[in-house]
């Protein structure tokens, strides 16, 4: 649970930094690119300071990966899995960002936020049916409460009828859920020693994809403050994935993902109140209370 709490804090911190970015009207493409670049640099430092033996043959790398993916991979296979899964995850991060921005413009921030968070259903369901990670009855109660808090804090009854079933929301949900699922796939099959390589590839890929979008929107301006905001976002971004993978080693995915999502919402609300003096509505306070209760229940 300690690693999960750290992942929640890091995840919430990213949102708070991006909140500052929007308040200051920063170039979101610049902020996103610097964010991924910073995460890539940090993961590179962590990776190259570790002692890992890289393969001498790409053919051997692929055969080791393909031949061992039915269970825990060998060191050579783990490197292959780190590269393949890292590229896929980086692409998913990038595409999710594009779809999220489009979804906000079409459906509003509330519904877009809820459906992106509901993507946690994907790693939950797959973990239950593929790896038989079935939580206990008491943990199911905590999971249900955490889902309820996500819905309560994001749903606006006034616009749900006209926006809830637009295809882009379903696409957003699937993209975010699949990106999260990649962390679970890596944790399940690859050796934990290669986590830093996996994250390095994830953020390298996301940086490259984001750079293409930044170049396309270079007319929106590049400034030092935007770079600084991106730097501040990149640090917790890298460690959110770092600690999330660690938490998946000791807790069921069906427990980790709802807590990760709902806990992040509570952290953001609490820090927004402290830092930005934002008043919390009764709905938000109720959702926060549900999340806290769910976390207590899950730890029983």
PDB file of C-alpha atoms in Angstrom:
ATOM      1  CA  UNK A   1       0.000   0.000   0.000  1.00  0.00           C
ATOM      2  CA  UNK A   2       2.957   2.350   0.614  1.00  0.00           C
ATOM      3  CA  UNK A   3       3.982   2.262  -3.073  1.00  0.00           C
ATOM      4  CA  UNK A   4       0.360   2.794  -4.103  1.00  0.00           C
ATOM      5  CA  UNK A   5       0.139   5.902  -1.918  1.00  0.00           C
ATOM      6  CA  UNK A   6       3.318   7.261  -3.505  1.00  0.00           C
ATOM      7  CA  UNK A   7       1.888   6.550  -6.970  1.00  0.00           C
ATOM      8  CA  UNK A   8      -1.328   8.383  -6.027  1.00  0.00           C
ATOM      9  CA  UNK A   9       0.603  11.431  -4.794  1.00  0.00           C
ATOM     10  CA  UNK A  10       2.720  11.530  -7.964  1.00  0.00           C
ATOM     11  CA  UNK A  11      -0.310  11.101 -10.223  1.00  0.00           C
ATOM     12  CA  UNK A  12      -2.212  13.863  -8.442  1.00  0.00           C
ATOM     13  CA  UNK A  13       0.821  16.149  -8.613  1.00  0.00           C
ATOM     14  CA  UNK A  14       0.879  15.856 -12.407  1.00  0.00           C
ATOM     15  CA  UNK A  15      -2.709  17.078 -12.609  1.00  0.00           C
ATOM     16  CA  UNK A  16      -1.960  19.990 -10.272  1.00  0.00           C
ATOM     17  CA  UNK A  17       0.990  21.079 -12.400  1.00  0.00           C
ATOM     18  CA  UNK A  18      -1.124  20.904 -15.559  1.00  0.00           C
ATOM     19  CA  UNK A  19      -3.772  22.928 -13.731  1.00  0.00           C
ATOM     20  CA  UNK A  20      -1.207  25.697 -13.226  1.00  0.00           C
ATOM     21  CA  UNK A  21      -0.314  25.376 -16.901  1.00  0.00           C
ATOM     22  CA  UNK A  22      -3.916  25.994 -17.961  1.00  0.00           C
ATOM     23  CA  UNK A  23      -4.284  28.887 -15.510  1.00  0.00           C
ATOM     24  CA  UNK A  24      -1.239  30.575 -17.048  1.00  0.00           C
ATOM     25  CA  UNK A  25      -2.339  29.742 -20.622  1.00  0.00           C
ATOM     26  CA  UNK A  26       0.848  27.851 -21.380  1.00  0.00           C
ATOM     27  CA  UNK A  27       1.341  26.075 -24.675  1.00  0.00           C
ATOM     28  CA  UNK A  28       0.014  22.646 -23.687  1.00  0.00           C
ATOM     29  CA  UNK A  29       1.992  20.975 -26.469  1.00  0.00           C
ATOM     30  CA  UNK A  30       5.218  22.464 -25.125  1.00  0.00           C
ATOM     31  CA  UNK A  31       4.344  21.477 -21.556  1.00  0.00           C
ATOM     32  CA  UNK A  32       3.459  17.929 -22.590  1.00  0.00           C
ATOM     33  CA  UNK A  33       6.646  17.471 -24.619  1.00  0.00           C
ATOM     34  CA  UNK A  34       8.950  18.817 -21.900  1.00  0.00           C
ATOM     35  CA  UNK A  35       7.034  16.696 -19.401  1.00  0.00           C
ATOM     36  CA  UNK A  36       7.807  13.505 -21.328  1.00  0.00           C
ATOM     37  CA  UNK A  37      11.368  14.632 -22.082  1.00  0.00           C
ATOM     38  CA  UNK A  38      12.015  15.222 -18.364  1.00  0.00           C
ATOM     39  CA  UNK A  39      10.576  11.814 -17.469  1.00  0.00           C
ATOM     40  CA  UNK A  40      12.779  10.255 -20.164  1.00  0.00           C
ATOM     41  CA  UNK A  41      15.926  11.945 -18.827  1.00  0.00           C
ATOM     42  CA  UNK A  42      15.206  10.837 -15.256  1.00  0.00           C
ATOM     43  CA  UNK A  43      14.441   7.266 -16.315  1.00  0.00           C
ATOM     44  CA  UNK A  44      17.650   7.265 -18.390  1.00  0.00           C
ATOM     45  CA  UNK A  45      19.730   8.320 -15.385  1.00  0.00           C
ATOM     46  CA  UNK A  46      18.108   5.641 -13.240  1.00  0.00           C
ATOM     47  CA  UNK A  47      18.554   2.988 -15.930  1.00  0.00           C
ATOM     48  CA  UNK A  48      22.192   3.718 -16.779  1.00  0.00           C
ATOM     49  CA  UNK A  49      23.117   3.869 -13.108  1.00  0.00           C
ATOM     50  CA  UNK A  50      21.883   0.280 -12.751  1.00  0.00           C
ATOM     51  CA  UNK A  51      23.832  -2.794 -13.816  1.00  0.00           C
ATOM     52  CA  UNK A  52      22.112  -4.647 -16.646  1.00  0.00           C
ATOM     53  CA  UNK A  53      23.593  -6.714 -19.456  1.00  0.00           C
ATOM     54  CA  UNK A  54      22.184  -5.770 -22.834  1.00  0.00           C
ATOM     55  CA  UNK A  55      21.777  -8.375 -25.597  1.00  0.00           C
ATOM     56  CA  UNK A  56      24.355  -8.672 -28.365  1.00  0.00           C
ATOM     57  CA  UNK A  57      21.830  -9.788 -30.988  1.00  0.00           C
ATOM     58  CA  UNK A  58      18.452  -8.376 -31.931  1.00  0.00           C
ATOM     59  CA  UNK A  59      17.475 -11.780 -33.322  1.00  0.00           C
ATOM     60  CA  UNK A  60      18.201 -13.356 -29.978  1.00  0.00           C
ATOM     61  CA  UNK A  61      16.312 -10.574 -28.283  1.00  0.00           C
ATOM     62  CA  UNK A  62      13.156 -11.184 -30.299  1.00  0.00           C
ATOM     63  CA  UNK A  63      13.275 -14.967 -30.047  1.00  0.00           C
ATOM     64  CA  UNK A  64      13.752 -14.781 -26.298  1.00  0.00           C
ATOM     65  CA  UNK A  65      10.797 -12.435 -26.010  1.00  0.00           C
ATOM     66  CA  UNK A  66       8.470 -14.367 -28.279  1.00  0.00           C
ATOM     67  CA  UNK A  67       9.429 -17.726 -26.851  1.00  0.00           C
ATOM     68  CA  UNK A  68       8.984 -16.862 -23.188  1.00  0.00           C
ATOM     69  CA  UNK A  69       5.913 -14.627 -23.145  1.00  0.00           C
ATOM     70  CA  UNK A  70       3.760 -17.385 -21.703  1.00  0.00           C
ATOM     71  CA  UNK A  71       5.308 -16.887 -18.265  1.00  0.00           C
ATOM     72  CA  UNK A  72       8.082 -14.953 -16.530  1.00  0.00           C
ATOM     73  CA  UNK A  73      10.622 -13.845 -19.094  1.00  0.00           C
ATOM     74  CA  UNK A  74      14.338 -14.503 -19.038  1.00  0.00           C
ATOM     75  CA  UNK A  75      16.656 -11.469 -18.743  1.00  0.00           C
ATOM     76  CA  UNK A  76      16.981 -11.360 -22.547  1.00  0.00           C
ATOM     77  CA  UNK A  77      13.241 -11.711 -22.997  1.00  0.00           C
ATOM     78  CA  UNK A  78      12.598  -9.038 -20.390  1.00  0.00           C
ATOM     79  CA  UNK A  79      14.645  -6.567 -22.409  1.00  0.00           C
ATOM     80  CA  UNK A  80      12.610  -7.386 -25.497  1.00  0.00           C
ATOM     81  CA  UNK A  81       9.350  -7.027 -23.582  1.00  0.00           C
ATOM     82  CA  UNK A  82      10.534  -3.706 -22.127  1.00  0.00           C
ATOM     83  CA  UNK A  83      11.219  -2.312 -25.592  1.00  0.00           C
ATOM     84  CA  UNK A  84       8.064  -3.603 -27.282  1.00  0.00           C
ATOM     85  CA  UNK A  85       5.696  -2.749 -24.422  1.00  0.00           C
ATOM     86  CA  UNK A  86       7.458   0.578 -23.859  1.00  0.00           C
ATOM     87  CA  UNK A  87       6.914   1.712 -27.457  1.00  0.00           C
ATOM     88  CA  UNK A  88       3.256   0.651 -27.348  1.00  0.00           C
ATOM     89  CA  UNK A  89       2.697   2.414 -24.027  1.00  0.00           C
ATOM     90  CA  UNK A  90       4.415   5.595 -25.195  1.00  0.00           C
ATOM     91  CA  UNK A  91       2.194   5.657 -28.277  1.00  0.00           C
ATOM     92  CA  UNK A  92      -0.893   5.108 -26.116  1.00  0.00           C
ATOM     93  CA  UNK A  93       0.142   7.992 -23.831  1.00  0.00           C
ATOM     94  CA  UNK A  94       0.462  10.288 -26.839  1.00  0.00           C
ATOM     95  CA  UNK A  95      -2.785   9.264 -28.556  1.00  0.00           C
ATOM     96  CA  UNK A  96      -4.680   9.426 -25.244  1.00  0.00           C
ATOM     97  CA  UNK A  97      -3.554  13.031 -24.819  1.00  0.00           C
ATOM     98  CA  UNK A  98      -4.829  13.964 -28.293  1.00  0.00           C
ATOM     99  CA  UNK A  99      -8.184  12.241 -27.809  1.00  0.00           C
ATOM    100  CA  UNK A 100      -8.567  13.706 -24.325  1.00  0.00           C
ATOM    101  CA  UNK A 101      -8.177  17.253 -25.630  1.00  0.00           C
ATOM    102  CA  UNK A 102     -10.663  16.567 -28.428  1.00  0.00           C
ATOM    103  CA  UNK A 103     -13.092  14.959 -25.992  1.00  0.00           C
ATOM    104  CA  UNK A 104     -12.997  17.993 -23.678  1.00  0.00           C
ATOM    105  CA  UNK A 105     -13.923  20.272 -26.559  1.00  0.00           C
ATOM    106  CA  UNK A 106     -16.796  18.006 -27.662  1.00  0.00           C
ATOM    107  CA  UNK A 107     -18.135  16.598 -24.380  1.00  0.00           C
ATOM    108  CA  UNK A 108     -16.785  18.799 -21.600  1.00  0.00           C
ATOM    109  CA  UNK A 109     -14.141  18.254 -18.952  1.00  0.00           C
ATOM    110  CA  UNK A 110     -16.328  16.382 -16.461  1.00  0.00           C
ATOM    111  CA  UNK A 111     -17.450  13.545 -18.725  1.00  0.00           C
ATOM    112  CA  UNK A 112     -14.025  13.319 -20.349  1.00  0.00           C
ATOM    113  CA  UNK A 113     -12.393  13.064 -16.933  1.00  0.00           C
ATOM    114  CA  UNK A 114     -14.810  10.384 -15.763  1.00  0.00           C
ATOM    115  CA  UNK A 115     -14.464   8.197 -18.845  1.00  0.00           C
ATOM    116  CA  UNK A 116     -10.670   8.457 -18.794  1.00  0.00           C
ATOM    117  CA  UNK A 117     -10.682   7.308 -15.169  1.00  0.00           C
ATOM    118  CA  UNK A 118     -13.172   4.546 -15.917  1.00  0.00           C
ATOM    119  CA  UNK A 119     -10.525   3.084 -18.202  1.00  0.00           C
ATOM    120  CA  UNK A 120      -9.271   1.296 -15.084  1.00  0.00           C
ATOM    121  CA  UNK A 121     -12.006  -1.270 -15.774  1.00  0.00           C
ATOM    122  CA  UNK A 122      -9.839  -2.704 -18.547  1.00  0.00           C
ATOM    123  CA  UNK A 123      -6.796  -3.765 -16.467  1.00  0.00           C
ATOM    124  CA  UNK A 124      -9.147  -4.830 -13.662  1.00  0.00           C
ATOM    125  CA  UNK A 125     -11.230  -7.134 -15.846  1.00  0.00           C
ATOM    126  CA  UNK A 126      -8.263  -8.624 -17.683  1.00  0.00           C
ATOM    127  CA  UNK A 127      -6.383  -9.244 -14.439  1.00  0.00           C
ATOM    128  CA  UNK A 128      -9.364 -11.069 -12.972  1.00  0.00           C
ATOM    129  CA  UNK A 129     -10.021 -13.289 -15.994  1.00  0.00           C
ATOM    130  CA  UNK A 130      -6.459 -13.830 -17.266  1.00  0.00           C
ATOM    131  CA  UNK A 131      -4.494 -14.090 -14.016  1.00  0.00           C
ATOM    132  CA  UNK A 132      -7.312 -14.959 -11.622  1.00  0.00           C
ATOM    133  CA  UNK A 133      -6.535 -12.003  -9.345  1.00  0.00           C
ATOM    134  CA  UNK A 134      -9.833 -12.040  -7.488  1.00  0.00           C
ATOM    135  CA  UNK A 135     -10.125  -9.703  -4.477  1.00  0.00           C
ATOM    136  CA  UNK A 136     -11.772 -10.796  -1.251  1.00  0.00           C
ATOM    137  CA  UNK A 137     -15.383  -9.826  -0.478  1.00  0.00           C
ATOM    138  CA  UNK A 138     -14.347  -6.966   1.817  1.00  0.00           C
ATOM    139  CA  UNK A 139     -11.998  -5.581  -0.828  1.00  0.00           C
ATOM    140  CA  UNK A 140     -14.824  -5.691  -3.380  1.00  0.00           C
ATOM    141  CA  UNK A 141     -16.789  -3.374  -1.115  1.00  0.00           C
ATOM    142  CA  UNK A 142     -13.882  -0.922  -1.107  1.00  0.00           C
ATOM    143  CA  UNK A 143     -13.576  -1.189  -4.896  1.00  0.00           C
ATOM    144  CA  UNK A 144     -17.271  -0.423  -5.396  1.00  0.00           C
ATOM    145  CA  UNK A 145     -17.058   2.597  -3.105  1.00  0.00           C
ATOM    146  CA  UNK A 146     -14.024   3.931  -4.971  1.00  0.00           C
ATOM    147  CA  UNK A 147     -15.853   3.589  -8.301  1.00  0.00           C
ATOM    148  CA  UNK A 148     -18.845   5.367  -6.815  1.00  0.00           C
ATOM    149  CA  UNK A 149     -16.632   8.278  -5.750  1.00  0.00           C
ATOM    150  CA  UNK A 150     -15.213   8.597  -9.284  1.00  0.00           C
ATOM    151  CA  UNK A 151     -18.697   8.756 -10.792  1.00  0.00           C
ATOM    152  CA  UNK A 152     -20.022  11.178  -8.165  1.00  0.00           C
ATOM    153  CA  UNK A 153     -17.204  13.683  -8.515  1.00  0.00           C
ATOM    154  CA  UNK A 154     -17.238  13.679 -12.333  1.00  0.00           C
ATOM    155  CA  UNK A 155     -20.851  13.300 -13.406  1.00  0.00           C
ATOM    156  CA  UNK A 156     -22.962  16.378 -14.072  1.00  0.00           C
ATOM    157  CA  UNK A 157     -26.618  15.293 -14.462  1.00  0.00           C
ATOM    158  CA  UNK A 158     -27.319  18.404 -16.509  1.00  0.00           C
ATOM    159  CA  UNK A 159     -25.244  17.297 -19.494  1.00  0.00           C
ATOM    160  CA  UNK A 160     -25.005  13.522 -19.160  1.00  0.00           C
ATOM    161  CA  UNK A 161     -27.979  12.818 -21.456  1.00  0.00           C
ATOM    162  CA  UNK A 162     -26.541  14.714 -24.391  1.00  0.00           C
ATOM    163  CA  UNK A 163     -22.914  13.623 -24.066  1.00  0.00           C
ATOM    164  CA  UNK A 164     -22.567  10.322 -22.239  1.00  0.00           C
ATOM    165  CA  UNK A 165     -22.703   7.997 -25.208  1.00  0.00           C
ATOM    166  CA  UNK A 166     -20.578   9.767 -27.788  1.00  0.00           C
ATOM    167  CA  UNK A 167     -18.090   7.327 -29.373  1.00  0.00           C
ATOM    168  CA  UNK A 168     -15.088   9.485 -28.498  1.00  0.00           C
ATOM    169  CA  UNK A 169     -15.744   8.897 -24.788  1.00  0.00           C
ATOM    170  CA  UNK A 170     -15.614   5.138 -25.274  1.00  0.00           C
ATOM    171  CA  UNK A 171     -12.394   5.511 -27.284  1.00  0.00           C
ATOM    172  CA  UNK A 172     -10.928   7.648 -24.497  1.00  0.00           C
ATOM    173  CA  UNK A 173     -11.849   5.038 -21.897  1.00  0.00           C
ATOM    174  CA  UNK A 174     -10.258   2.226 -23.909  1.00  0.00           C
ATOM    175  CA  UNK A 175      -7.058   4.164 -24.612  1.00  0.00           C
ATOM    176  CA  UNK A 176      -6.454   5.136 -20.986  1.00  0.00           C
ATOM    177  CA  UNK A 177      -7.330   1.659 -19.765  1.00  0.00           C
ATOM    178  CA  UNK A 178      -5.048  -0.035 -22.273  1.00  0.00           C
ATOM    179  CA  UNK A 179      -2.155   2.281 -21.388  1.00  0.00           C
ATOM    180  CA  UNK A 180      -2.582   1.378 -17.715  1.00  0.00           C
ATOM    181  CA  UNK A 181      -2.846  -2.294 -18.623  1.00  0.00           C
ATOM    182  CA  UNK A 182       0.619  -2.199 -20.204  1.00  0.00           C
ATOM    183  CA  UNK A 183       2.106  -1.542 -16.760  1.00  0.00           C
ATOM    184  CA  UNK A 184       0.383  -4.668 -15.478  1.00  0.00           C
ATOM    185  CA  UNK A 185       1.517  -6.758 -18.448  1.00  0.00           C
ATOM    186  CA  UNK A 186       5.102  -5.695 -17.859  1.00  0.00           C
ATOM    187  CA  UNK A 187       4.901  -6.344 -14.120  1.00  0.00           C
ATOM    188  CA  UNK A 188       3.359  -9.766 -14.708  1.00  0.00           C
ATOM    189  CA  UNK A 189       5.800 -11.158 -17.258  1.00  0.00           C
ATOM    190  CA  UNK A 190       9.084  -9.251 -17.266  1.00  0.00           C
ATOM    191  CA  UNK A 191      11.735  -9.237 -14.571  1.00  0.00           C
ATOM    192  CA  UNK A 192      11.386  -6.310 -12.169  1.00  0.00           C
ATOM    193  CA  UNK A 193      15.038  -5.380 -12.732  1.00  0.00           C
ATOM    194  CA  UNK A 194      14.067  -4.148 -16.200  1.00  0.00           C
ATOM    195  CA  UNK A 195      11.403  -1.731 -14.990  1.00  0.00           C
ATOM    196  CA  UNK A 196      13.745   1.220 -15.557  1.00  0.00           C
ATOM    197  CA  UNK A 197      14.377   0.169 -19.155  1.00  0.00           C
ATOM    198  CA  UNK A 198      10.640  -0.152 -19.744  1.00  0.00           C
ATOM    199  CA  UNK A 199      10.005   3.356 -18.406  1.00  0.00           C
ATOM    200  CA  UNK A 200      12.915   4.754 -20.415  1.00  0.00           C
ATOM    201  CA  UNK A 201      11.391   3.394 -23.640  1.00  0.00           C
ATOM    202  CA  UNK A 202       7.893   4.559 -22.663  1.00  0.00           C
ATOM    203  CA  UNK A 203       8.955   8.165 -22.175  1.00  0.00           C
ATOM    204  CA  UNK A 204      11.374   8.187 -25.105  1.00  0.00           C
ATOM    205  CA  UNK A 205       8.545   7.072 -27.387  1.00  0.00           C
ATOM    206  CA  UNK A 206       6.103   9.573 -25.902  1.00  0.00           C
ATOM    207  CA  UNK A 207       8.697  12.351 -26.287  1.00  0.00           C
ATOM    208  CA  UNK A 208       9.247  11.582 -29.958  1.00  0.00           C
ATOM    209  CA  UNK A 209       5.522  11.483 -30.697  1.00  0.00           C
ATOM    210  CA  UNK A 210       4.917  14.686 -28.717  1.00  0.00           C
ATOM    211  CA  UNK A 211       7.728  16.499 -30.506  1.00  0.00           C
ATOM    212  CA  UNK A 212       5.939  15.956 -33.805  1.00  0.00           C
ATOM    213  CA  UNK A 213       2.855  17.634 -32.382  1.00  0.00           C
ATOM    214  CA  UNK A 214       4.897  20.488 -30.874  1.00  0.00           C
ATOM    215  CA  UNK A 215       6.557  21.202 -34.217  1.00  0.00           C
ATOM    216  CA  UNK A 216       3.152  21.228 -35.886  1.00  0.00           C
ATOM    217  CA  UNK A 217       1.890  23.765 -33.312  1.00  0.00           C
ATOM    218  CA  UNK A 218       5.101  25.794 -32.941  1.00  0.00           C
ATOM    219  CA  UNK A 219       3.185  28.985 -33.699  1.00  0.00           C
ATOM    220  CA  UNK A 220       1.626  28.754 -30.221  1.00  0.00           C
ATOM    221  CA  UNK A 221       4.917  29.882 -28.724  1.00  0.00           C
ATOM    222  CA  UNK A 222       7.805  28.426 -26.746  1.00  0.00           C
ATOM    223  CA  UNK A 223       8.891  30.074 -23.504  1.00  0.00           C
ATOM    224  CA  UNK A 224      10.911  29.287 -20.392  1.00  0.00           C
ATOM    225  CA  UNK A 225       7.898  29.215 -18.062  1.00  0.00           C
ATOM    226  CA  UNK A 226       6.200  26.579 -20.188  1.00  0.00           C
ATOM    227  CA  UNK A 227       9.417  24.546 -20.129  1.00  0.00           C
ATOM    228  CA  UNK A 228       9.579  24.917 -16.341  1.00  0.00           C
ATOM    229  CA  UNK A 229       5.980  23.698 -15.952  1.00  0.00           C
ATOM    230  CA  UNK A 230       6.766  20.725 -18.168  1.00  0.00           C
ATOM    231  CA  UNK A 231       9.826  19.965 -16.041  1.00  0.00           C
ATOM    232  CA  UNK A 232       7.703  20.050 -12.876  1.00  0.00           C
ATOM    233  CA  UNK A 233       5.185  17.659 -14.445  1.00  0.00           C
ATOM    234  CA  UNK A 234       7.786  15.250 -15.789  1.00  0.00           C
ATOM    235  CA  UNK A 235       9.297  14.378 -12.415  1.00  0.00           C
ATOM    236  CA  UNK A 236       6.107  12.996 -10.810  1.00  0.00           C
ATOM    237  CA  UNK A 237       5.045  11.552 -14.164  1.00  0.00           C
ATOM    238  CA  UNK A 238       8.012   9.210 -14.234  1.00  0.00           C
ATOM    239  CA  UNK A 239       7.667   8.178 -10.602  1.00  0.00           C
ATOM    240  CA  UNK A 240       3.901   7.641 -10.843  1.00  0.00           C
ATOM    241  CA  UNK A 241       4.521   4.760 -13.252  1.00  0.00           C
ATOM    242  CA  UNK A 242       7.567   3.657 -11.249  1.00  0.00           C
ATOM    243  CA  UNK A 243       5.601   3.255  -8.014  1.00  0.00           C
ATOM    244  CA  UNK A 244       2.483   1.929  -9.754  1.00  0.00           C
ATOM    245  CA  UNK A 245       4.438  -1.039 -11.107  1.00  0.00           C
ATOM    246  CA  UNK A 246       5.831  -1.708  -7.630  1.00  0.00           C
ATOM    247  CA  UNK A 247       2.356  -1.599  -6.086  1.00  0.00           C
ATOM    248  CA  UNK A 248       1.097  -4.149  -8.622  1.00  0.00           C
ATOM    249  CA  UNK A 249       3.614  -6.651  -7.269  1.00  0.00           C
ATOM    250  CA  UNK A 250       1.945  -6.843  -3.860  1.00  0.00           C
ATOM    251  CA  UNK A 251      -1.713  -5.940  -4.538  1.00  0.00           C
ATOM    252  CA  UNK A 252      -4.342  -7.207  -6.971  1.00  0.00           C
ATOM    253  CA  UNK A 253      -4.881  -5.007 -10.029  1.00  0.00           C
ATOM    254  CA  UNK A 254      -8.600  -4.863  -9.163  1.00  0.00           C
ATOM    255  CA  UNK A 255      -7.571  -3.094  -5.951  1.00  0.00           C
ATOM    256  CA  UNK A 256      -4.698  -0.968  -7.249  1.00  0.00           C
ATOM    257  CA  UNK A 257      -6.394   0.741 -10.196  1.00  0.00           C
ATOM    258  CA  UNK A 258      -9.587   1.990  -8.486  1.00  0.00           C
ATOM    259  CA  UNK A 259      -7.525   3.224  -5.534  1.00  0.00           C
ATOM    260  CA  UNK A 260      -5.001   4.846  -7.862  1.00  0.00           C
ATOM    261  CA  UNK A 261      -7.741   6.703  -9.724  1.00  0.00           C
ATOM    262  CA  UNK A 262     -10.027   7.645  -6.827  1.00  0.00           C
ATOM    263  CA  UNK A 263      -7.115   8.434  -4.508  1.00  0.00           C
ATOM    264  CA  UNK A 264      -5.687  10.763  -7.123  1.00  0.00           C
ATOM    265  CA  UNK A 265      -8.991  12.629  -7.293  1.00  0.00           C
ATOM    266  CA  UNK A 266      -9.034  13.124  -3.520  1.00  0.00           C
ATOM    267  CA  UNK A 267      -5.411  14.295  -3.495  1.00  0.00           C
ATOM    268  CA  UNK A 268      -6.130  16.809  -6.256  1.00  0.00           C
ATOM    269  CA  UNK A 269      -9.199  18.157  -4.452  1.00  0.00           C
ATOM    270  CA  UNK A 270      -7.343  18.490  -1.160  1.00  0.00           C
ATOM    271  CA  UNK A 271      -4.335  20.237  -2.701  1.00  0.00           C
ATOM    272  CA  UNK A 272      -6.546  22.499  -4.829  1.00  0.00           C
ATOM    273  CA  UNK A 273      -8.230  23.628  -1.632  1.00  0.00           C
ATOM    274  CA  UNK A 274      -4.872  24.240   0.085  1.00  0.00           C
ATOM    275  CA  UNK A 275      -2.944  25.761  -2.822  1.00  0.00           C
ATOM    276  CA  UNK A 276      -5.630  27.473  -4.905  1.00  0.00           C
ATOM    277  CA  UNK A 277      -8.227  28.126  -2.180  1.00  0.00           C
ATOM    278  CA  UNK A 278     -10.867  26.300  -4.193  1.00  0.00           C
ATOM    279  CA  UNK A 279     -14.012  25.599  -2.201  1.00  0.00           C
ATOM    280  CA  UNK A 280     -15.173  21.988  -2.339  1.00  0.00           C
ATOM    281  CA  UNK A 281     -18.797  21.262  -3.120  1.00  0.00           C
ATOM    282  CA  UNK A 282     -20.867  18.889  -1.013  1.00  0.00           C
ATOM    283  CA  UNK A 283     -20.658  16.376  -3.848  1.00  0.00           C
ATOM    284  CA  UNK A 284     -16.866  16.530  -3.867  1.00  0.00           C
ATOM    285  CA  UNK A 285     -16.643  16.221  -0.092  1.00  0.00           C
ATOM    286  CA  UNK A 286     -18.948  13.194  -0.187  1.00  0.00           C
ATOM    287  CA  UNK A 287     -16.863  11.577  -2.932  1.00  0.00           C
ATOM    288  CA  UNK A 288     -13.673  12.242  -0.963  1.00  0.00           C
ATOM    289  CA  UNK A 289     -15.236  10.649   2.103  1.00  0.00           C
ATOM    290  CA  UNK A 290     -16.211   7.559   0.099  1.00  0.00           C
ATOM    291  CA  UNK A 291     -12.661   7.222  -1.194  1.00  0.00           C
ATOM    292  CA  UNK A 292     -11.148   7.451   2.281  1.00  0.00           C
ATOM    293  CA  UNK A 293     -13.612   4.849   3.584  1.00  0.00           C
ATOM    294  CA  UNK A 294     -12.830   2.563   0.635  1.00  0.00           C
ATOM    295  CA  UNK A 295      -9.089   2.789   1.325  1.00  0.00           C
ATOM    296  CA  UNK A 296      -9.659   1.900   4.977  1.00  0.00           C
ATOM    297  CA  UNK A 297     -11.843  -1.070   3.998  1.00  0.00           C
ATOM    298  CA  UNK A 298      -9.308  -2.387   1.499  1.00  0.00           C
ATOM    299  CA  UNK A 299      -6.607  -2.328   4.161  1.00  0.00           C
ATOM    300  CA  UNK A 300      -8.651  -4.334   6.654  1.00  0.00           C
TER     301      UNK A 300
END
